[in-house]
Amino acid sequence: MKDSTLHYFWRVWVNEKGESCQNRNLFKNHEKTIFAVGTSPIWSAVHYSGAATIITLLLMPKEVKNWHENPKPQWIIPLKGR
């Protein structure tokens, strides 16, 4: 039986032969932290940091967060929910 509290993402990359590859990864290591100055704590985790940084934020149903200005340009992509 699949646990609906587990969330996965697909990582797409190119190997040393130039072939496209992908692997399924589990979102993990989330900690409740202050993600941006002046906001309330949120569940967040850093999954990759290099030329780009991948950070996930978990928002619970009906949870409302305060608006804050982003410190630098970024992509925000909802993975699940509405």
mmCIF file of C-alpha atoms in Angstrom:
data_model
loop_
_atom_site.group_PDB
_atom_site.id
_atom_site.type_symbol
_atom_site.label_atom_id
_atom_site.label_comp_id
_atom_site.label_asym_id
_atom_site.label_seq_id
_atom_site.Cartn_x
_atom_site.Cartn_y
_atom_site.Cartn_z
ATOM 1 C CA MET A 1 0.000 0.000 0.000
ATOM 2 C CA LYS A 2 1.326 3.430 -0.947
ATOM 3 C CA ASP A 3 1.748 5.979 1.869
ATOM 4 C CA SER A 4 0.077 9.195 0.685
ATOM 5 C CA THR A 5 2.317 11.252 2.989
ATOM 6 C CA LEU A 6 5.382 10.365 0.908
ATOM 7 C CA HIS A 7 6.182 12.707 -1.968
ATOM 8 C CA TYR A 8 8.538 11.989 -4.852
ATOM 9 C CA PHE A 9 10.188 13.951 -7.653
ATOM 10 C CA TRP A 10 11.929 12.952 -10.881
ATOM 11 C CA ARG A 11 15.513 14.082 -11.460
ATOM 12 C CA VAL A 12 16.440 14.294 -15.155
ATOM 13 C CA TRP A 13 20.134 14.357 -16.050
ATOM 14 C CA VAL A 14 22.662 13.420 -18.757
ATOM 15 C CA ASN A 15 25.275 10.710 -18.148
ATOM 16 C CA GLU A 16 28.884 10.645 -19.402
ATOM 17 C CA LYS A 17 27.736 9.066 -22.713
ATOM 18 C CA GLY A 18 25.367 11.961 -23.381
ATOM 19 C CA GLU A 19 22.293 9.814 -22.709
ATOM 20 C CA SER A 20 19.269 11.278 -20.951
ATOM 21 C CA CYS A 21 18.556 9.565 -17.642
ATOM 22 C CA GLN A 22 16.022 9.980 -14.884
ATOM 23 C CA ASN A 23 15.565 8.643 -11.398
ATOM 24 C CA ARG A 24 12.792 8.906 -8.835
ATOM 25 C CA ASN A 25 13.741 10.502 -5.516
ATOM 26 C CA LEU A 26 11.914 10.831 -2.230
ATOM 27 C CA PHE A 27 11.546 14.275 -0.706
ATOM 28 C CA LYS A 28 13.135 13.913 2.724
ATOM 29 C CA ASN A 29 15.051 15.719 5.459
ATOM 30 C CA HIS A 30 12.461 18.476 5.830
ATOM 31 C CA GLU A 31 12.815 20.576 8.986
ATOM 32 C CA LYS A 32 10.549 23.309 10.274
ATOM 33 C CA THR A 33 12.628 26.468 9.873
ATOM 34 C CA ILE A 34 12.308 30.179 9.218
ATOM 35 C CA PHE A 35 12.702 30.193 5.439
ATOM 36 C CA ALA A 36 12.519 33.981 4.971
ATOM 37 C CA VAL A 37 13.014 36.811 7.450
ATOM 38 C CA GLY A 38 9.704 38.018 8.862
ATOM 39 C CA THR A 39 7.742 34.855 8.033
ATOM 40 C CA SER A 40 6.492 31.999 10.210
ATOM 41 C CA PRO A 41 8.284 28.608 10.248
ATOM 42 C CA ILE A 42 7.743 26.292 7.277
ATOM 43 C CA TRP A 43 8.779 22.716 6.427
ATOM 44 C CA SER A 44 11.749 23.025 4.046
ATOM 45 C CA ALA A 45 14.716 21.026 2.749
ATOM 46 C CA VAL A 46 17.637 21.650 0.393
ATOM 47 C CA HIS A 47 18.056 18.715 -2.033
ATOM 48 C CA TYR A 48 20.807 19.996 -4.301
ATOM 49 C CA SER A 49 23.117 22.974 -4.273
ATOM 50 C CA GLY A 50 25.528 23.635 -7.112
ATOM 51 C CA ALA A 51 25.049 25.672 -10.278
ATOM 52 C CA ALA A 52 21.418 25.796 -9.148
ATOM 53 C CA THR A 53 19.783 25.069 -5.807
ATOM 54 C CA ILE A 54 16.707 22.878 -5.369
ATOM 55 C CA ILE A 55 14.647 23.621 -2.275
ATOM 56 C CA THR A 56 11.258 22.156 -1.431
ATOM 57 C CA LEU A 57 8.695 23.724 0.846
ATOM 58 C CA LEU A 58 5.782 21.701 2.202
ATOM 59 C CA LEU A 59 2.595 23.650 2.851
ATOM 60 C CA MET A 60 -0.178 21.868 4.715
ATOM 61 C CA PRO A 61 -3.822 22.071 3.548
ATOM 62 C CA LYS A 62 -5.491 25.388 4.470
ATOM 63 C CA GLU A 63 -2.152 26.789 5.671
ATOM 64 C CA VAL A 64 -1.719 30.460 4.758
ATOM 65 C CA LYS A 65 1.708 32.112 4.731
ATOM 66 C CA ASN A 66 2.676 35.777 4.647
ATOM 67 C CA TRP A 67 3.953 37.289 1.411
ATOM 68 C CA HIS A 68 7.644 38.185 1.250
ATOM 69 C CA GLU A 69 9.895 39.581 -1.450
ATOM 70 C CA ASN A 70 12.165 36.993 -3.058
ATOM 71 C CA PRO A 71 15.869 37.761 -2.457
ATOM 72 C CA LYS A 72 16.764 36.764 -6.047
ATOM 73 C CA PRO A 73 15.012 35.475 -9.190
ATOM 74 C CA GLN A 74 13.654 31.950 -8.803
ATOM 75 C CA TRP A 75 11.241 29.404 -10.256
ATOM 76 C CA ILE A 76 8.302 28.390 -8.076
ATOM 77 C CA ILE A 77 6.644 25.184 -9.263
ATOM 78 C CA PRO A 78 3.665 23.638 -7.423
ATOM 79 C CA LEU A 79 4.096 19.853 -7.505
ATOM 80 C CA LYS A 80 0.810 18.823 -5.938
ATOM 81 C CA GLY A 81 -2.361 20.480 -4.726
ATOM 82 C CA ARG A 82 -4.340 23.440 -5.922
#
